[in-house]
Amino acid sequence: MRHGGTRHTPVVLPLVLGALVLLTGCDGSSDGAGATSAAPPTAQDRLAQARDALAGAGSVQLGLTGTDLPEDEPSYVVSAQGAGTTEPPAFDGTITVRMSGVQAEVPTIATDGELWVQLPFAPSYVLSDPEELGVPDPATLLDPGTGLAGLLEQTEDPALGERTRAGEELLQLVEGTLPGEEVVGLLGAGDEEGVFDVVYGLVEESWELRTVEISGPFYPPATSTYALTLDGYGEPVTVTRP
């Protein structure tokens, strides 16, 4: 009897150990090769989140600054500062423009598809044509479908960039390119056949679009940059026709 017991022990032990290994492999808590995990968000996913946040904001504060702008261009926007609503698209602020070599700050109200400006030395606002002034209608920037929110969807080859800090906020940068026709349609300047580089700064956690930097042939052959800052999402803003 001792002889039979001695022979079976080496056979039973590997079987028991093998069963334990199989049971462990079937455990849902295992981190083995069979376990599944959600793929990390892509750059396109983050842009979609930023689009939803902006389109649903209701209102924002907006700032714009241009750099490397050509001195010999007859008219262009230097900067802008103001606030607006997304539903309906409207803007109230000041646009700094350069016209015929003269730089001026122009109080501007854009609402109901109309652009009202108070030109230098003028006593009141006058209804104006954006094309004649050489400036875009700033309300179009806030349109949830075709404005900055829509521009996010037109970004080509988006890629996650660095993470950077802006004050107390941590921003995830997303880099890509934009077709010239999309840029011209929004900002009213640029080469429609050109390609523009764009860098977005998205606030981590909320994924609000905080910064936009677009560089390219706004006034060819020069390469210029327009940088936008958006904040104050959802803060009360009222825009009324003058």
XYZ file of C-alpha atoms in Angstrom:
242
model
C 0.000 0.000 0.000
C 2.927 2.330 0.690
C 4.125 1.670 -2.811
C 0.837 2.787 -4.464
C 0.539 5.975 -2.368
C 4.058 7.061 -3.165
C 3.454 6.870 -6.932
C 0.199 8.961 -7.022
C 1.382 12.021 -5.059
C 3.506 13.590 -7.871
C 0.574 13.265 -10.304
C -2.136 14.811 -8.113
C -0.109 17.840 -7.014
C 0.478 19.303 -10.538
C -3.222 18.828 -11.338
C -4.249 20.780 -8.256
C -1.763 23.583 -9.005
C -2.954 23.755 -12.621
C -6.564 24.142 -11.517
C -5.605 26.997 -9.220
C -3.834 28.775 -12.068
C -6.902 28.424 -14.301
C -9.191 29.789 -11.607
C -6.894 32.755 -11.046
C -6.821 33.487 -14.759
C -10.627 33.588 -14.882
C -10.821 36.089 -12.015
C -12.174 39.435 -13.350
C -9.822 41.326 -11.038
C -6.731 39.932 -12.748
C -4.445 42.352 -14.550
C -3.246 39.653 -16.940
C -3.266 39.724 -20.715
C -6.922 38.689 -20.809
C -8.087 41.771 -18.912
C -9.705 44.600 -20.888
C -9.491 48.357 -20.250
C -10.992 51.414 -21.935
C -8.784 53.173 -24.469
C -7.555 56.590 -23.318
C -9.339 59.619 -24.870
C -7.888 60.788 -28.158
C -7.204 64.353 -29.269
C -10.425 64.200 -31.298
C -12.337 63.133 -28.189
C -10.992 66.098 -26.246
C -11.909 68.533 -29.029
C -15.436 67.124 -29.066
C -15.688 67.720 -25.311
C -14.425 71.293 -25.766
C -16.946 71.873 -28.531
C -19.833 70.716 -26.353
C -18.654 72.896 -23.449
C -18.428 76.003 -25.646
C -21.644 75.405 -27.563
C -23.532 74.950 -24.320
C -21.898 77.800 -22.391
C -24.563 80.372 -23.179
C -22.037 83.195 -22.815
C -18.279 83.797 -22.675
C -15.663 86.505 -22.281
C -13.497 86.818 -25.403
C -10.087 88.314 -26.092
C -8.070 88.338 -29.322
C -4.553 89.548 -30.109
C -2.672 89.563 -33.415
C 1.098 89.340 -33.810
C 3.463 89.629 -36.786
C 0.863 91.687 -38.632
C 2.145 93.451 -41.793
C 2.441 97.216 -41.546
C 1.609 97.724 -45.233
C -1.760 95.979 -45.091
C -4.554 98.567 -45.661
C -6.818 97.336 -42.871
C -6.839 94.554 -40.311
C -7.830 93.684 -36.770
C -5.096 94.204 -34.193
C -6.985 92.998 -31.127
C -10.432 92.676 -29.588
C -11.902 92.432 -26.121
C -15.462 91.874 -25.017
C -18.197 89.443 -24.083
C -20.965 87.714 -25.917
C -23.679 85.106 -26.033
C -23.938 81.913 -28.051
C -27.734 81.752 -28.276
C -28.306 83.980 -30.133
C -24.749 84.824 -31.272
C -23.987 88.375 -30.124
C -20.967 90.460 -29.038
C -20.378 93.678 -27.128
C -16.851 95.015 -26.770
C -14.035 96.935 -28.416
C -12.122 96.049 -31.564
C -8.750 97.679 -32.228
C -8.260 98.076 -35.961
C -5.633 99.541 -38.234
C -7.050 101.419 -41.197
C -4.936 103.337 -43.713
C -1.996 103.359 -41.330
C -4.034 104.651 -38.381
C -4.792 102.473 -35.360
C -8.049 103.054 -33.490
C -10.178 101.433 -30.799
C -13.713 100.949 -32.077
C -16.586 100.147 -29.676
C -18.566 97.400 -31.381
C -21.933 95.697 -30.930
C -22.914 92.741 -33.081
C -26.398 91.280 -32.710
C -29.285 90.045 -34.870
C -26.935 89.775 -37.847
C -26.068 93.487 -37.662
C -22.728 95.149 -36.890
C -22.819 98.488 -35.085
C -19.614 100.482 -34.560
C -18.710 103.821 -33.063
C -15.959 105.175 -35.275
C -13.363 107.652 -33.978
C -14.824 111.103 -33.333
C -18.343 109.853 -34.144
C -20.997 110.760 -31.539
C -22.902 107.473 -31.763
C -22.982 103.969 -33.190
C -23.663 103.483 -36.888
C -24.758 100.383 -38.764
C -21.762 99.107 -40.744
C -20.732 96.511 -43.300
C -17.964 94.194 -41.999
C -16.483 93.790 -45.494
C -16.198 97.546 -46.001
C -14.466 97.909 -42.642
C -12.219 94.939 -43.329
C -13.200 93.213 -40.076
C -15.202 90.070 -39.309
C -18.539 90.117 -37.546
C -17.409 89.184 -34.007
C -20.749 87.548 -33.237
C -19.923 84.798 -35.731
C -17.107 83.648 -33.440
C -19.709 82.660 -30.863
C -22.108 80.815 -33.146
C -22.375 77.296 -31.657
C -22.522 75.696 -35.100
C -20.235 77.705 -37.363
C -18.083 79.715 -34.935
C -15.156 78.637 -32.801
C -17.146 75.618 -31.626
C -17.565 74.491 -35.215
C -13.907 75.187 -35.978
C -12.913 72.505 -33.477
C -14.652 69.926 -35.663
C -12.784 71.107 -38.768
C -9.353 70.551 -37.215
C -7.309 68.102 -39.261
C -4.797 65.591 -37.860
C -5.329 66.628 -34.212
C -2.719 65.364 -31.761
C -2.320 65.700 -28.019
C 0.529 68.040 -27.154
C 2.095 69.134 -23.892
C 0.321 69.866 -20.648
C 0.979 73.401 -19.459
C -0.116 75.646 -16.638
C -1.912 78.953 -17.172
C -2.334 80.606 -13.788
C -4.133 78.114 -11.573
C -5.417 76.053 -14.511
C -3.772 73.038 -16.091
C -4.202 72.999 -19.857
C -3.941 70.083 -22.258
C -2.680 71.349 -25.615
C -4.096 69.901 -28.818
C -2.273 70.643 -32.069
C -3.525 70.367 -35.630
C -4.144 72.216 -38.891
C -7.068 74.111 -40.371
C -8.058 74.577 -44.035
C -7.673 78.151 -45.189
C -11.284 78.436 -46.278
C -12.482 77.644 -42.743
C -10.194 80.285 -41.215
C -11.176 82.935 -43.740
C -14.848 82.176 -43.246
C -14.518 82.762 -39.517
C -11.947 85.550 -39.185
C -12.456 87.303 -42.516
C -8.768 87.257 -43.437
C -6.304 84.790 -44.898
C -5.447 82.705 -47.919
C -8.341 80.350 -48.663
C -5.933 77.943 -50.381
C -3.482 77.967 -47.489
C -3.104 75.756 -44.440
C -3.020 77.177 -40.915
C -1.437 75.678 -37.811
C -3.623 75.697 -34.710
C -2.979 74.985 -31.041
C -5.865 74.705 -28.582
C -5.533 74.908 -24.814
C -8.210 72.843 -23.033
C -8.790 73.072 -19.281
C -8.362 69.638 -17.765
C -11.430 68.149 -16.064
C -13.931 70.692 -17.485
C -12.375 70.618 -21.005
C -13.380 74.213 -21.616
C -11.656 75.792 -24.596
C -9.442 78.394 -22.963
C -6.960 79.396 -25.677
C -6.711 79.193 -29.457
C -3.605 80.127 -31.438
C -3.889 80.159 -35.236
C -0.813 80.862 -37.373
C -0.497 81.072 -41.134
C -0.977 83.237 -44.239
C -3.532 85.703 -42.910
C -1.877 88.423 -45.008
C 0.344 86.556 -47.488
C 3.203 86.286 -48.023
C 3.622 87.109 -44.317
C 2.901 84.540 -41.612
C 0.832 86.066 -38.823
C -0.787 84.744 -35.653
C -4.083 85.417 -33.937
C -4.406 84.215 -30.351
C -7.781 84.009 -28.634
C -8.641 83.584 -24.976
C -12.064 82.486 -23.765
C -13.229 82.450 -20.159
C -16.189 83.424 -18.011
C -18.272 80.537 -19.343
C -21.915 81.028 -18.391
C -21.463 84.399 -16.672
C -24.404 86.771 -17.242
C -24.020 88.808 -20.459
C -26.586 91.083 -22.085
C -26.103 92.470 -25.584
C -28.579 95.064 -26.807
C -28.823 96.917 -30.084
C -27.722 100.586 -29.740
